[in-house]
């Protein structure tokens, strides 16, 4: 298989993808939402990224970062939740997969719909008319993207009909823990692992079990109940595929006490990693809780590794789901994405997944039309047009830069705010910095930003950066919002340290690195 992929590498990209689609099909062993939306689809997003904060800095642009597709990137932590990528209209599946690949994502979180796949007891249709899961997974794997399958949901054959806020059949923990639903659920889990185990290496069990939103009764499952589900499903996964990676938790926010109970439970030996969904307006606010969870893992004799498997923010106020009525717009949405992803990188998370690929129908949780259907506006792409939002470009720029070529590593540096609209001393403590070193040339990468509330208006100031490092050859700044790269002329070599006297800083991450570490395209900034 690998040898054939190598031989195909010289062929045109789309032809190669078509062939790999077929190959992945053999490798698997492959044998319109009803209701009217309350709000009309949003206006088309811009065909180009919105201007980043460095456009106002007075620096000279020298080019634009070349973006890369998923097939061009070997490894990275960046992923996207693709819950409905296999659903109707199924004619859109190839376009959805293409949008995902254009982002440069290397992980995809998918949810096989048990209710759509098993419509007769014991008979499984993985390319059902309204849920073509085989097709979606085949296309994702062919593009070099690693799938994570989240095992969540119910089936009306074995329990009363009950839809979650996303119109998926769900279940109660009590139901799944007792016959006949228990046996049917575990048979479905086994069928999934047998069918996809050669290409799916990671399995996550349930979605936000510590909340009431994804249980049929609207009651939260206890830690003990969830632990029994994890153990039951985990044992099936391990029996079929002993090398599988099992992720548990998938919690709403970061409930440290909940994880303490899970790590003390009968499921503790069943799963490999804990995962969280740290939703919130300011991404950096979750750092303290995640650090506490990492410390808890250490006390339980585990590596302090946490996965971030779902987190998002709306791009406009009239959104279904969490965030209705907030002061959101597409610029703030894009800034939030970059800050969430780089905060995850600071925390050493091996996987950071943005929710969600594209806007999707949900239910309004507030406002005069509460309870009615509307689009959930957390997507990277607009629905139904598929137009990219500024957040899609921001994701693409970061994914094209930070990949396996960089090793996350603390660097000896200090930053102080020297000019700002706020009191500089109060902002020093709000500076967040992610640092890494290029594995080959050993040159540094420094991403930094001011963690003011995302709902605030755009912010731009100046910082002084001191680093106990040699001078950076040909230093540049990359604005991750729009991908433009700017020459830096304020570096001073003071022997024991390198000082940048007046670097622009904003509420959106910018990256300081050597020009030699970037592949640039020419780009002129118009009026």
PDB file of C-alpha atoms in Angstrom, residues 38-167:
ATOM      1  CA  UNK A  38     -35.786  30.242  11.676  1.00  0.00           C
ATOM      2  CA  UNK A  39     -32.981  32.298  10.139  1.00  0.00           C
ATOM      3  CA  UNK A  40     -31.984  32.493   6.513  1.00  0.00           C
ATOM      4  CA  UNK A  41     -28.450  31.438   5.549  1.00  0.00           C
ATOM      5  CA  UNK A  42     -25.849  34.061   6.266  1.00  0.00           C
ATOM      6  CA  UNK A  43     -24.396  36.310   3.619  1.00  0.00           C
ATOM      7  CA  UNK A  44     -21.373  34.933   1.810  1.00  0.00           C
ATOM      8  CA  UNK A  45     -18.122  35.245   3.725  1.00  0.00           C
ATOM      9  CA  UNK A  46     -15.212  36.994   2.017  1.00  0.00           C
ATOM     10  CA  UNK A  47     -13.276  35.083  -0.632  1.00  0.00           C
ATOM     11  CA  UNK A  48     -10.087  36.327   1.030  1.00  0.00           C
ATOM     12  CA  UNK A  49      -9.092  36.528   4.708  1.00  0.00           C
ATOM     13  CA  UNK A  50     -10.002  39.645   6.631  1.00  0.00           C
ATOM     14  CA  UNK A  51      -7.161  42.064   7.273  1.00  0.00           C
ATOM     15  CA  UNK A  52      -5.118  41.105  10.303  1.00  0.00           C
ATOM     16  CA  UNK A  53      -3.966  43.543  12.985  1.00  0.00           C
ATOM     17  CA  UNK A  54      -0.473  43.921  11.529  1.00  0.00           C
ATOM     18  CA  UNK A  55      -1.928  45.788   8.555  1.00  0.00           C
ATOM     19  CA  UNK A  56      -2.153  48.757  10.959  1.00  0.00           C
ATOM     20  CA  UNK A  57       1.383  48.354  12.337  1.00  0.00           C
ATOM     21  CA  UNK A  58       3.308  50.307   9.699  1.00  0.00           C
ATOM     22  CA  UNK A  59       5.558  47.300   8.949  1.00  0.00           C
ATOM     23  CA  UNK A  60       6.472  46.403   5.370  1.00  0.00           C
ATOM     24  CA  UNK A  61       4.798  43.282   3.944  1.00  0.00           C
ATOM     25  CA  UNK A  62       7.125  40.973   2.043  1.00  0.00           C
ATOM     26  CA  UNK A  63       4.748  38.170   1.077  1.00  0.00           C
ATOM     27  CA  UNK A  64       2.183  35.705   2.227  1.00  0.00           C
ATOM     28  CA  UNK A  65       2.585  32.243   3.713  1.00  0.00           C
ATOM     29  CA  UNK A  66       1.904  29.403   1.290  1.00  0.00           C
ATOM     30  CA  UNK A  67      -0.951  27.334   2.642  1.00  0.00           C
ATOM     31  CA  UNK A  68      -0.826  23.555   2.493  1.00  0.00           C
ATOM     32  CA  UNK A  69      -3.445  20.862   2.164  1.00  0.00           C
ATOM     33  CA  UNK A  70      -3.791  17.916   4.526  1.00  0.00           C
ATOM     34  CA  UNK A  71      -2.013  15.667   2.022  1.00  0.00           C
ATOM     35  CA  UNK A  72       1.070  17.902   2.175  1.00  0.00           C
ATOM     36  CA  UNK A  73       1.435  17.763   5.969  1.00  0.00           C
ATOM     37  CA  UNK A  74       2.814  14.678   7.711  1.00  0.00           C
ATOM     38  CA  UNK A  75       1.726  15.218  11.314  1.00  0.00           C
ATOM     39  CA  UNK A  76       0.175  17.919  13.468  1.00  0.00           C
ATOM     40  CA  UNK A  77      -2.229  18.229  16.419  1.00  0.00           C
ATOM     41  CA  UNK A  78      -4.827  20.217  14.467  1.00  0.00           C
ATOM     42  CA  UNK A  79      -8.212  18.714  13.690  1.00  0.00           C
ATOM     43  CA  UNK A  80     -11.856  19.488  12.957  1.00  0.00           C
ATOM     44  CA  UNK A  81     -15.090  17.936  14.196  1.00  0.00           C
ATOM     45  CA  UNK A  82     -17.045  16.579  11.222  1.00  0.00           C
ATOM     46  CA  UNK A  83     -20.152  15.204  12.914  1.00  0.00           C
ATOM     47  CA  UNK A  84     -22.482  15.558   9.926  1.00  0.00           C
ATOM     48  CA  UNK A  85     -20.036  15.044   7.079  1.00  0.00           C
ATOM     49  CA  UNK A  86     -21.701  11.752   6.109  1.00  0.00           C
ATOM     50  CA  UNK A  87     -25.288  12.998   6.317  1.00  0.00           C
ATOM     51  CA  UNK A  88     -27.837  14.240   3.801  1.00  0.00           C
ATOM     52  CA  UNK A  89     -27.591  15.708   1.291  1.00  0.00           C
ATOM     53  CA  UNK A  90     -25.118  12.944   0.529  1.00  0.00           C
ATOM     54  CA  UNK A  91     -24.235  14.565  -2.791  1.00  0.00           C
ATOM     55  CA  UNK A  92     -22.339  17.164  -0.726  1.00  0.00           C
ATOM     56  CA  UNK A  93     -19.989  14.624   0.907  1.00  0.00           C
ATOM     57  CA  UNK A  94     -17.112  15.009  -1.620  1.00  0.00           C
ATOM     58  CA  UNK A  95     -17.274  18.820  -1.304  1.00  0.00           C
ATOM     59  CA  UNK A  96     -17.228  18.620   2.508  1.00  0.00           C
ATOM     60  CA  UNK A  97     -14.178  16.368   2.426  1.00  0.00           C
ATOM     61  CA  UNK A  98     -12.463  18.744   0.020  1.00  0.00           C
ATOM     62  CA  UNK A  99     -13.134  21.668   2.387  1.00  0.00           C
ATOM     63  CA  UNK A 100     -11.619  19.695   5.234  1.00  0.00           C
ATOM     64  CA  UNK A 101      -8.493  18.862   3.231  1.00  0.00           C
ATOM     65  CA  UNK A 102      -8.040  22.502   2.177  1.00  0.00           C
ATOM     66  CA  UNK A 103      -7.783  23.465   5.841  1.00  0.00           C
ATOM     67  CA  UNK A 104      -4.680  21.337   6.347  1.00  0.00           C
ATOM     68  CA  UNK A 105      -6.339  19.398   9.173  1.00  0.00           C
ATOM     69  CA  UNK A 106      -4.683  16.146  10.254  1.00  0.00           C
ATOM     70  CA  UNK A 107      -7.452  14.867  12.559  1.00  0.00           C
ATOM     71  CA  UNK A 108     -11.197  14.501  12.041  1.00  0.00           C
ATOM     72  CA  UNK A 109     -13.735  13.678  14.741  1.00  0.00           C
ATOM     73  CA  UNK A 110     -16.644  11.680  13.337  1.00  0.00           C
ATOM     74  CA  UNK A 111     -19.796  10.200  14.882  1.00  0.00           C
ATOM     75  CA  UNK A 112     -21.261   7.092  13.201  1.00  0.00           C
ATOM     76  CA  UNK A 113     -25.050   7.282  13.543  1.00  0.00           C
ATOM     77  CA  UNK A 114     -26.150   3.957  15.033  1.00  0.00           C
ATOM     78  CA  UNK A 115     -29.795   4.813  14.408  1.00  0.00           C
ATOM     79  CA  UNK A 116     -29.182   5.301  10.670  1.00  0.00           C
ATOM     80  CA  UNK A 117     -26.793   2.370  10.261  1.00  0.00           C
ATOM     81  CA  UNK A 118     -28.861  -0.343  11.986  1.00  0.00           C
ATOM     82  CA  UNK A 119     -32.472   0.008  10.860  1.00  0.00           C
ATOM     83  CA  UNK A 120     -33.243  -3.704  11.236  1.00  0.00           C
ATOM     84  CA  UNK A 121     -31.973  -5.727  14.206  1.00  0.00           C
ATOM     85  CA  UNK A 122     -28.524  -7.125  13.446  1.00  0.00           C
ATOM     86  CA  UNK A 123     -28.293  -5.651   9.919  1.00  0.00           C
ATOM     87  CA  UNK A 124     -25.838  -2.795   9.382  1.00  0.00           C
ATOM     88  CA  UNK A 125     -25.840  -0.462   6.411  1.00  0.00           C
ATOM     89  CA  UNK A 126     -22.753   1.741   6.519  1.00  0.00           C
ATOM     90  CA  UNK A 127     -23.659   3.571   3.332  1.00  0.00           C
ATOM     91  CA  UNK A 128     -27.292   4.226   4.195  1.00  0.00           C
ATOM     92  CA  UNK A 129     -29.242   6.640   1.954  1.00  0.00           C
ATOM     93  CA  UNK A 130     -29.042   9.457   4.531  1.00  0.00           C
ATOM     94  CA  UNK A 131     -25.773   8.511   6.264  1.00  0.00           C
ATOM     95  CA  UNK A 132     -22.995   7.383   3.932  1.00  0.00           C
ATOM     96  CA  UNK A 133     -20.365   6.728   6.571  1.00  0.00           C
ATOM     97  CA  UNK A 134     -18.188   4.443   4.456  1.00  0.00           C
ATOM     98  CA  UNK A 135     -17.901   7.086   1.767  1.00  0.00           C
ATOM     99  CA  UNK A 136     -17.039   9.875   4.193  1.00  0.00           C
ATOM    100  CA  UNK A 137     -14.449   7.888   6.129  1.00  0.00           C
ATOM    101  CA  UNK A 138     -12.870   6.553   2.955  1.00  0.00           C
ATOM    102  CA  UNK A 139     -12.419  10.056   1.580  1.00  0.00           C
ATOM    103  CA  UNK A 140     -10.980  11.406   4.824  1.00  0.00           C
ATOM    104  CA  UNK A 141      -8.412   8.627   5.169  1.00  0.00           C
ATOM    105  CA  UNK A 142      -7.392   8.993   1.523  1.00  0.00           C
ATOM    106  CA  UNK A 143      -6.404  12.581   2.234  1.00  0.00           C
ATOM    107  CA  UNK A 144      -4.030  11.637   5.027  1.00  0.00           C
ATOM    108  CA  UNK A 145      -6.373  12.716   7.843  1.00  0.00           C
ATOM    109  CA  UNK A 146      -6.584  10.577  10.983  1.00  0.00           C
ATOM    110  CA  UNK A 147     -10.145   9.778  12.052  1.00  0.00           C
ATOM    111  CA  UNK A 148     -11.326   9.682  15.662  1.00  0.00           C
ATOM    112  CA  UNK A 149     -14.631   7.838  15.972  1.00  0.00           C
ATOM    113  CA  UNK A 150     -16.806   9.026  18.829  1.00  0.00           C
ATOM    114  CA  UNK A 151     -19.202   6.306  19.933  1.00  0.00           C
ATOM    115  CA  UNK A 152     -22.307   8.189  20.918  1.00  0.00           C
ATOM    116  CA  UNK A 153     -26.041   7.914  20.338  1.00  0.00           C
ATOM    117  CA  UNK A 154     -28.975   5.543  20.544  1.00  0.00           C
ATOM    118  CA  UNK A 155     -31.212   3.471  18.294  1.00  0.00           C
ATOM    119  CA  UNK A 156     -34.993   3.493  18.118  1.00  0.00           C
ATOM    120  CA  UNK A 157     -35.041  -0.280  17.686  1.00  0.00           C
ATOM    121  CA  UNK A 158     -34.024  -0.696  21.312  1.00  0.00           C
ATOM    122  CA  UNK A 159     -35.304   2.409  23.116  1.00  0.00           C
ATOM    123  CA  UNK A 160     -37.963   5.124  22.812  1.00  0.00           C
ATOM    124  CA  UNK A 161     -37.378   7.888  20.300  1.00  0.00           C
ATOM    125  CA  UNK A 162     -35.490  10.796  21.842  1.00  0.00           C
ATOM    126  CA  UNK A 163     -33.544  13.386  19.841  1.00  0.00           C
ATOM    127  CA  UNK A 164     -30.757  15.534  21.180  1.00  0.00           C
ATOM    128  CA  UNK A 165     -30.372  19.212  20.287  1.00  0.00           C
ATOM    129  CA  UNK A 166     -28.671  18.191  17.046  1.00  0.00           C
ATOM    130  CA  UNK A 167     -31.562  15.889  15.993  1.00  0.00           C
TER     131      UNK A 167
END
